[in-house]
Coordinates of C-alpha atoms in Angstrom, one line a residue:
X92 CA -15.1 -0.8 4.6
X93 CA -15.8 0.7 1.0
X94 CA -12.6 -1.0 -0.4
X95 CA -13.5 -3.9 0.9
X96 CA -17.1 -3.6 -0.3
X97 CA -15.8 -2.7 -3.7
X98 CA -13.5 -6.2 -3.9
X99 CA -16.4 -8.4 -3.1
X100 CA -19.0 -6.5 -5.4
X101 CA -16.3 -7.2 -8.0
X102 CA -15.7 -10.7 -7.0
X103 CA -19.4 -11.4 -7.3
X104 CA -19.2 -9.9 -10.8
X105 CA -16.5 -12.4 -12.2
X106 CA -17.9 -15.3 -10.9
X107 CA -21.7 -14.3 -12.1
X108 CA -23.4 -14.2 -8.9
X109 CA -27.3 -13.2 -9.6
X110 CA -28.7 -10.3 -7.5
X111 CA -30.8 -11.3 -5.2
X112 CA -29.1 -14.5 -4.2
X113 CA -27.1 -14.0 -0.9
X114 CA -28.1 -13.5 2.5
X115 CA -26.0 -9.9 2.4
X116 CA -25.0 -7.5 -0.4
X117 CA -21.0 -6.4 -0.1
X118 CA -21.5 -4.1 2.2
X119 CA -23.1 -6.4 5.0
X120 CA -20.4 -8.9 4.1
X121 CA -17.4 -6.4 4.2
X122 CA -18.7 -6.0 8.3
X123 CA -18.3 -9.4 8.9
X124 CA -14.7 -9.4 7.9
X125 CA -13.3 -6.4 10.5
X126 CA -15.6 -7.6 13.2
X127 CA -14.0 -10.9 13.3
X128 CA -10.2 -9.5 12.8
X129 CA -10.9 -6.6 15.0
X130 CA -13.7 -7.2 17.9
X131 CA -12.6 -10.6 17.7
X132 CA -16.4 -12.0 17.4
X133 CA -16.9 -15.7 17.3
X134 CA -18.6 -17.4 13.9
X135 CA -21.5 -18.2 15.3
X136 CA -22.2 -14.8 16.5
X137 CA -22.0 -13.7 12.9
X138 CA -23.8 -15.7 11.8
X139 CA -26.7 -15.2 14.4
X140 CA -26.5 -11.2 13.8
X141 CA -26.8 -11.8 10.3
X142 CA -29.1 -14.7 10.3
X143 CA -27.6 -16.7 8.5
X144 CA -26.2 -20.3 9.0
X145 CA -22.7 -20.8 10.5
X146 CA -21.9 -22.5 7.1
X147 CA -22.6 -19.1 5.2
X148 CA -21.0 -17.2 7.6
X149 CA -17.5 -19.2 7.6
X150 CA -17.7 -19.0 3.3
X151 CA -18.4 -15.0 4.0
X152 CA -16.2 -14.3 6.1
X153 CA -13.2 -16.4 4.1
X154 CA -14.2 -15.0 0.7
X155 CA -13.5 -11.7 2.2
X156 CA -10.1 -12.7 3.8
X157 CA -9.5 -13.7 0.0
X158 CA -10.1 -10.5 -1.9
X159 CA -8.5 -8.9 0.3
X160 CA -5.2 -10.9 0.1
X161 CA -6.2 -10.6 -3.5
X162 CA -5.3 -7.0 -3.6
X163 CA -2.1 -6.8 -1.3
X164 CA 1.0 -6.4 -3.0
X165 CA 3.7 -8.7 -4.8
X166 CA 6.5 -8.3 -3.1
X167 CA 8.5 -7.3 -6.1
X168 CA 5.8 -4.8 -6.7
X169 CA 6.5 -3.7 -2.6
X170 CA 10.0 -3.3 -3.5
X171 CA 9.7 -1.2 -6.7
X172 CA 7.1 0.7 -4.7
X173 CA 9.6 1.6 -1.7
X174 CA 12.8 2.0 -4.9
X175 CA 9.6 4.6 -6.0
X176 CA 9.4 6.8 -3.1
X177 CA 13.0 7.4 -2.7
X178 CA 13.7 4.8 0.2
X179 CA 17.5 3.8 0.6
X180 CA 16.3 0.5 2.1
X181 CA 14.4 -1.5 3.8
X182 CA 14.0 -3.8 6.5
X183 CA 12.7 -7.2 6.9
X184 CA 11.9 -8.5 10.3
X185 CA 9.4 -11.6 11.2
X186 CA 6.9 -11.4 13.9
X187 CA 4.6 -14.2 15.9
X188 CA 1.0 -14.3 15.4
X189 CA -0.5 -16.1 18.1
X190 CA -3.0 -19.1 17.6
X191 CA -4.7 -21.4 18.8
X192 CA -3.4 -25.1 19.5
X193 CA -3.4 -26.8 16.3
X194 CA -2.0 -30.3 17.9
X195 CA 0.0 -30.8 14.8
X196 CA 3.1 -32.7 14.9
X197 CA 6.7 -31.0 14.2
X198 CA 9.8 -32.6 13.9
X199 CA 10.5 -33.0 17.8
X200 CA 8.6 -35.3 19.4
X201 CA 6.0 -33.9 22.1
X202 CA 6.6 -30.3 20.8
X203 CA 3.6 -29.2 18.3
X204 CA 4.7 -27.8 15.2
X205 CA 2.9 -24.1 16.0
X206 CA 4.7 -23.7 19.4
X207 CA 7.1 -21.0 19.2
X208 CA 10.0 -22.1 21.8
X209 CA 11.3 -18.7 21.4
X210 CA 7.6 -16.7 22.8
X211 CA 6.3 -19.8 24.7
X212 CA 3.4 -20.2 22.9
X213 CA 1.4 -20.8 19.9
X214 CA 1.6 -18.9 16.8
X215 CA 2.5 -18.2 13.0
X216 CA 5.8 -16.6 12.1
X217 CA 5.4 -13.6 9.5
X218 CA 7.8 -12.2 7.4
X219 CA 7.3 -8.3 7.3
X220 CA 9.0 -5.8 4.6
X221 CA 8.9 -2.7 6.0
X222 CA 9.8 0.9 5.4
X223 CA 12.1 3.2 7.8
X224 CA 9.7 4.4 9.7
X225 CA 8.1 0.6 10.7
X226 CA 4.9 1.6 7.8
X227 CA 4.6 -2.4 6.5
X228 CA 5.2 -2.7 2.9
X229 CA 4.5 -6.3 2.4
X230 CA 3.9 -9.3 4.3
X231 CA 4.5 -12.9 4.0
X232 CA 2.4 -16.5 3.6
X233 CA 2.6 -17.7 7.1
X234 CA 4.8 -20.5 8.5
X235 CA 5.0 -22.4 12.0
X236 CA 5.8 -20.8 14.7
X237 CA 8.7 -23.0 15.8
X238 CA 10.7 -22.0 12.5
X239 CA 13.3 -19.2 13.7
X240 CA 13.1 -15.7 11.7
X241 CA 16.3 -16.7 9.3
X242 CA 14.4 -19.8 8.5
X243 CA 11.5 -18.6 7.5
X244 CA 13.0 -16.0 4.8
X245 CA 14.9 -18.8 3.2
X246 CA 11.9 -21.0 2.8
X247 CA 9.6 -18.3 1.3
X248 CA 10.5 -18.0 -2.2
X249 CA 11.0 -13.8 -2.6
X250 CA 12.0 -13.4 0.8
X251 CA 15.7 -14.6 0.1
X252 CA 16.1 -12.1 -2.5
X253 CA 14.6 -9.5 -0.5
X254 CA 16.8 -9.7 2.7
X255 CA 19.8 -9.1 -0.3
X256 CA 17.6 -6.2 -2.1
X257 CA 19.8 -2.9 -2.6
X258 CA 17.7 0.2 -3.1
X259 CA 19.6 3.2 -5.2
X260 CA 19.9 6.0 -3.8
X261 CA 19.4 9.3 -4.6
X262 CA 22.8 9.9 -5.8
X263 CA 23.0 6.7 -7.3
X264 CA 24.8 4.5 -5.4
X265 CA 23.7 1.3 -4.2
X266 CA 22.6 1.1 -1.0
X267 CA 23.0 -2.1 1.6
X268 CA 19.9 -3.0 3.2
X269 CA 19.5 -2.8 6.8
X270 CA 19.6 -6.2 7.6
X271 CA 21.2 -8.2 4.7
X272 CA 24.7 -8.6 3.9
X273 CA 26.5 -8.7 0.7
X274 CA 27.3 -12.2 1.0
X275 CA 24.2 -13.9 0.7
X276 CA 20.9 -13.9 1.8
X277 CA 20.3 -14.2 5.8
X278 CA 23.5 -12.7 6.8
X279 CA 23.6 -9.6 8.9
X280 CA 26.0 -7.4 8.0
X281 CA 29.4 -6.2 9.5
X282 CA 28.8 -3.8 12.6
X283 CA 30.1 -0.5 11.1
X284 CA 32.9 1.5 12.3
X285 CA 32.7 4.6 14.0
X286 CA 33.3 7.9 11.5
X287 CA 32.5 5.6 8.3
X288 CA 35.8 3.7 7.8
X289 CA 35.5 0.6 6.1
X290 CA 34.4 -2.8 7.3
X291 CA 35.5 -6.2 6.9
X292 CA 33.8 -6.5 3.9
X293 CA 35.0 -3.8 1.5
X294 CA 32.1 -1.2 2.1
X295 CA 31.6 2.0 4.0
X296 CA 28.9 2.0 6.1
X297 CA 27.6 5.4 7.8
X298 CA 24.8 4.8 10.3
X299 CA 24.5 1.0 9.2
X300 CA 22.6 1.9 6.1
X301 CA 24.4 3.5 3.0
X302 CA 27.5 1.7 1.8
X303 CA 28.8 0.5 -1.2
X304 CA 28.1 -3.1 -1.7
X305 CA 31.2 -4.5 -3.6
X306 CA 29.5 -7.7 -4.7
X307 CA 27.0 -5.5 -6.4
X308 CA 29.4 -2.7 -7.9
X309 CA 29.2 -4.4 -11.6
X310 CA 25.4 -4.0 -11.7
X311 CA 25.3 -0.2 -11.3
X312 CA 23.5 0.3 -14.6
X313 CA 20.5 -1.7 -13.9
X314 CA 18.1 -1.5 -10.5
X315 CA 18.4 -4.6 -7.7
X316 CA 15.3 -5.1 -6.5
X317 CA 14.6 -7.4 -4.7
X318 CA 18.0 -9.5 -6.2
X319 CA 16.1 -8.6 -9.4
X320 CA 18.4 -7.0 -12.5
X321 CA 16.0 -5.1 -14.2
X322 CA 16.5 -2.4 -16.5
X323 CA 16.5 1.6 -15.2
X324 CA 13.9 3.1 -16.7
X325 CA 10.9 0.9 -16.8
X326 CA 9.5 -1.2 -13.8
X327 CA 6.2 -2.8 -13.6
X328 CA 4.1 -0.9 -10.7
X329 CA 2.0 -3.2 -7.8
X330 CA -0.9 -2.4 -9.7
X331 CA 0.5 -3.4 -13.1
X332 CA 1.7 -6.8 -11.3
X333 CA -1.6 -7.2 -10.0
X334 CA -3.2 -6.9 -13.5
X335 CA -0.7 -9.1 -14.8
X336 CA -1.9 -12.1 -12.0
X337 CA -5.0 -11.3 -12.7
X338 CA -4.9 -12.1 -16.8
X339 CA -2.8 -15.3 -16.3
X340 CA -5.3 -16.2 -13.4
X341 CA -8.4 -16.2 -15.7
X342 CA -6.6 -17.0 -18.6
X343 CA -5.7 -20.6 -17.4
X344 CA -9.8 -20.8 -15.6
X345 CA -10.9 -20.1 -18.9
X346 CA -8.4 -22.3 -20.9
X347 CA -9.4 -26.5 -22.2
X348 CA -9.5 -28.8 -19.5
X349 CA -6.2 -30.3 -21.9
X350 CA -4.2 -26.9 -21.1
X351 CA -5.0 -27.1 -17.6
X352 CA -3.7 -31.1 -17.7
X353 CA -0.3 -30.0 -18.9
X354 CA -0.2 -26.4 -17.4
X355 CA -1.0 -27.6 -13.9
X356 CA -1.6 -24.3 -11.8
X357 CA 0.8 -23.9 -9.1
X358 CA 3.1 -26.3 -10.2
X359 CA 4.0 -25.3 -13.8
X360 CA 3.2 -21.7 -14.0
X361 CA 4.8 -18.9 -13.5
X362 CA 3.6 -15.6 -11.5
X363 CA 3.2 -12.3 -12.6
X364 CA 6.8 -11.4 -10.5
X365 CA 8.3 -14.7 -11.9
X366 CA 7.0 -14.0 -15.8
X367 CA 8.9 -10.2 -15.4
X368 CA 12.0 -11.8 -13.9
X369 CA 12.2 -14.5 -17.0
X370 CA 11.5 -11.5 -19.5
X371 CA 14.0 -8.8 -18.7
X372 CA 16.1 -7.6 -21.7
X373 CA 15.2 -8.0 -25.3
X374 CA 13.2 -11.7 -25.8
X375 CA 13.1 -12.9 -29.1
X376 CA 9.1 -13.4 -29.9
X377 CA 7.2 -15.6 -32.9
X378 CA 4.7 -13.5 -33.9
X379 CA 1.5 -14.4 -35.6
X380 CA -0.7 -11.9 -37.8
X381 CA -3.6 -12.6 -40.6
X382 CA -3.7 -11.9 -43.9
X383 CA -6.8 -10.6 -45.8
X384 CA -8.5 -14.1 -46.5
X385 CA -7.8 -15.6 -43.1
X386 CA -4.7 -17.2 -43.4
X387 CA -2.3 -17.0 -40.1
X388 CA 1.5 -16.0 -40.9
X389 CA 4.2 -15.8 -38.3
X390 CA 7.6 -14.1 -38.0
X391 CA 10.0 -13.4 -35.6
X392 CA 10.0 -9.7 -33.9
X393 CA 11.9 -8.1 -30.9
X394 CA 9.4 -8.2 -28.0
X395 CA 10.5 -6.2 -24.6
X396 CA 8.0 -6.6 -21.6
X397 CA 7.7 -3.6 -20.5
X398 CA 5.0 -2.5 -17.5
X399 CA 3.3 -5.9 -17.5
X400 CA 3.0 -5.5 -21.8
X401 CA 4.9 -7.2 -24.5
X402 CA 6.3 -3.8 -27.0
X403 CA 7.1 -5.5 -30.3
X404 CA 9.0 -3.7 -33.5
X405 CA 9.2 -4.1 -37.0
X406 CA 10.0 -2.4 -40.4
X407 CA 7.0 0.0 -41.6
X408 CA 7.1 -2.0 -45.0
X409 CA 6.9 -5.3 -43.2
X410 CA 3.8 -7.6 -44.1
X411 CA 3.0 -7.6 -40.7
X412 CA 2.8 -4.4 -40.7
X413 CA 0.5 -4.5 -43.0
X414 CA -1.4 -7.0 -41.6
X415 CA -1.6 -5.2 -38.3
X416 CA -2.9 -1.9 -39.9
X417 CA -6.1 -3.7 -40.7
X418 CA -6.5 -6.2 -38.7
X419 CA -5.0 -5.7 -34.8
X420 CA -5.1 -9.3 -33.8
X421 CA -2.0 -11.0 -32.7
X422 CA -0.3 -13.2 -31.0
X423 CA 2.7 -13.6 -29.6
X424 CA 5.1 -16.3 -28.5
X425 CA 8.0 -16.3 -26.4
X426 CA 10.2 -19.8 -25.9
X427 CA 13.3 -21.7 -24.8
X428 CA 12.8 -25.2 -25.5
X429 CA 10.9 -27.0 -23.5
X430 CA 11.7 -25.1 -20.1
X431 CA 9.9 -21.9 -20.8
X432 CA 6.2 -20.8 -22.8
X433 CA 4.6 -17.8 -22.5
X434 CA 1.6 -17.1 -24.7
X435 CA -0.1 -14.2 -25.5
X436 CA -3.1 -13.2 -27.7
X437 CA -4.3 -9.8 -28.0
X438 CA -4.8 -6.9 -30.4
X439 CA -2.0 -4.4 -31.7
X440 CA -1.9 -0.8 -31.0
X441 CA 0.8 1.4 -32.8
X442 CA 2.8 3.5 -30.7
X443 CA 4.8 5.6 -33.3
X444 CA 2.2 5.3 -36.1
X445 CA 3.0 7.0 -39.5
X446 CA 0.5 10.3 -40.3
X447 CA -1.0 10.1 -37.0
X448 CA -1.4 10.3 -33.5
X449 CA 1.9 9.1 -31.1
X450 CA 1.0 7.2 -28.0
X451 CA 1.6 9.4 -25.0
X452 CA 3.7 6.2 -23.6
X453 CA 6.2 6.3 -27.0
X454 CA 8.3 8.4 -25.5
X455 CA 9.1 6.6 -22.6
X456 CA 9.1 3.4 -24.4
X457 CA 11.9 4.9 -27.3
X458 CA 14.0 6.0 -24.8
X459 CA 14.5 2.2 -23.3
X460 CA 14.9 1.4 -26.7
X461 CA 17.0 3.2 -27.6
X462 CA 19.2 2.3 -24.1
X463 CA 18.8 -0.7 -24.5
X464 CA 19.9 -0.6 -28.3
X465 CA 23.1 1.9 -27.4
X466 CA 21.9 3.9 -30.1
X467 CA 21.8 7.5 -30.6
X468 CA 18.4 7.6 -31.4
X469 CA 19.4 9.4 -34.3
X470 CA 19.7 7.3 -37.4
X471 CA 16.9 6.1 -40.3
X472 CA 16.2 3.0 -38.2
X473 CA 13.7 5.2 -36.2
X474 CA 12.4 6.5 -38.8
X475 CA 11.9 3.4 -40.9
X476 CA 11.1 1.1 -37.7
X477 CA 7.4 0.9 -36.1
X478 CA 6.4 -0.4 -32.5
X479 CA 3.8 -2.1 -31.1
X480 CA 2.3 -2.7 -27.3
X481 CA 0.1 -6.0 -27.1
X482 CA -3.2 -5.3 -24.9
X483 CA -3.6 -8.8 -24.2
X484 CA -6.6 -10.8 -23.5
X485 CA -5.2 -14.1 -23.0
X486 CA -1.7 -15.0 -21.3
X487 CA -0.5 -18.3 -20.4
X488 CA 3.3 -18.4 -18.7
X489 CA 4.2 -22.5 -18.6
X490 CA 7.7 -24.1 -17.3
X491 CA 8.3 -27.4 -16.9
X492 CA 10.7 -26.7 -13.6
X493 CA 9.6 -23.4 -12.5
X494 CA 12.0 -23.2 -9.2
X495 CA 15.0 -24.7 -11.9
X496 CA 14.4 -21.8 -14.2
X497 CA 14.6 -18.7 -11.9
X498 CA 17.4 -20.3 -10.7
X499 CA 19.6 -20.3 -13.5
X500 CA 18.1 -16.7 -14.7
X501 CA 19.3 -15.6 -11.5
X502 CA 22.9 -17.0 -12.2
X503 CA 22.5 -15.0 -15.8

């Protein structure tokens, strides 16, 4: 009930409420949300315990529902999470939430598009990612109840990749997931033979959950998650993807009405877990900096995105060095063509500066580097070379055909 108190106190902050101005503080409001999940109460009953109008108590009761979904997990982030605490899979199952009649027409005629043929009855399908012992890790937007299980986690846009997610484990291997196949999302796998002999598709399976997955043998060097290739060392934690949705969120409120007319929200942005699968790997940035009297000068700079924050690197001598030494500001632009803008403004803080303190996270940073590089780590570059990490306050992630782009990146 605190938690929940906590989300709406700070949701009342960002949009400005004044004191004084609602029927309840957040904590009467964070009661009307588990009484009506939980004792089932009607509206109206709210609302008459509360005195308040039915009206107020619907918009109540809703904005909690919304800071709360606010808060829940990415599914990528669910995935890194369960990678994280040394899980060798997971499962995904779906499950029927019972409803009301919605008299909303499906595809066969006389049948309503909630009514679940399968439970006899009314009711939401949700996709659940779970961990081994049943704890759920993630759940899904819902869908109608007459969509089988299979359907449903192709028409949800992460849960394709997640019934093909391979978890590492703990000696290294790739592991098959419980209910996804190497060919493809949706298939079950191969039932496995007794004493671990091999199945019909190429792996050994022992208890139906290690096994080597041959379609996935060549990406041993890099984490799947979630059908994700992502580098080892760094991953973006849930609540680094949830900071990451947050900034684009308010960056596109707070853009000009003629940014939101071309960025369209929902239709040509990208997500936090869709801006980390377009940025894996080194992305060649345009970097802007200011000289002493003003004047804006851009050059081009290796930028890595690394834990929801663009790391850029230049030469120590480099006149954006300079620039940067006195004057943080920055931005930072990554593009290909026309299908793919992200834009990022934001100040500069040196992680390996020169005569004084390192950044605790340089460490962790230089070794992907240097990884990433195939370098020894040894030579003058090092030396001579100094690295950035953007604390951004604006971020806008545009494409033209978002669907079209992860698409290809995923055929990368």
């Amino acid at each position: 009930m605190r938690y929940l108190a906590e989300l709406l106190a700070g949701e009342r902050a960002r949009r400005g409420t004044r004191a004084g101005r609602r029927a309840l503080d957040p904590a009467g409001q964070a009661v009307v949300v588990p009484r009506w999940f939980l004792d089932t109460n009607r509206v109206v009953r709210l609302a008459t315990d509360n005195e308040s109008s039915i009206a107020t108590a619907y918009r109540y009761l809703h904005e909690g529902i919304d800071v709360l979904a606010s808060a829940a997990p990415w599914l990528h982030g669910a995935l890194i999470a369960a990678r994280a605490a040394g899980h060798t899979h997971v499962s995904l199952d779906g499950t029927l939430i019972a409803t009301d009649r919605c008299r909303a027409l499906g595809p066969t005629a006389g049948v309503d598009l909630w009514w679940s043929g399968k439970h006899h009855r009314h009711g939401g399908n949700i996709q659940v990612v779970t961990a081994l012992d049943g704890w759920p890790l993630w759940t899904s937007q819902v869908r109608p109840g007459r969509e089988h299980d299979t359907r449903c986690a192709r028409t949800h846009p992460g849960d394709v990749s997640a019934r093909n997610v391979s978890l590492p484990s703990p000696g290294g291997r790739l592991s098959r997931t419980a209910r996804a196949g190497g060919g493809g999302a949706g298939r079950r796998p191969a039932r496995p033979h007794p004493g671990g002999r091999p199945d019909p598709q190429g792996g050994t399976c022992r208890a139906g959950i290690e096994g080597s997955a041959p379609r996935t043998t060549r990406l041993r060097r890099t984490g799947v998650v979630g059908g994700l290739c992502l580098p080892d060392r760094m991953f973006e934690t849930p609540d680094e993807l949830h900071d990451l949705q947050a900034l684009l969120d308010t960056s596109w409120a707070g853009s000009s009405s003629h940014l939101r007319s071309i960025v369209r929200q929902g239709e040509r942005t990208l997500d936090a877990e869709q801006v980390v699968r377009v940025c894996r790997g080194m992305c060649t940035l345009a970097i802007a900096t200011v000289t002493r009297r003003g004047e804006p000068r851009i050059s081009g700079a290796d930028g890595h995105l690394l834990h929801g924050r663009w790391v850029v690197g230049t030469h120590r001598r480099a006149a954006k060095a300079r620039h940067l030494a006195a004057r943080p500001g920055i931005s930072a632009t990554f593009m290909r063509g026309e299908e793919l803008g992200i834009f990022t403004h934001g100040h500069a803080v040196a992680l390996n500066p020169d005569g004084a303190d390192i950044d605790p996270a340089w460490q962790a940073v230089r070794d992907h580097l240097v990884d990433h590089y195939e370098d020894d780590g040894e030579g003058p570059f090092w030396e001579e070379s100094i690295w950035y990490r953007i604390e951004p306050s604006w971020m806008i992630a545009y494409s033209v055909d978002p669907a079209g782009l992860l698409d290809r990146q995923a055929q990368v």
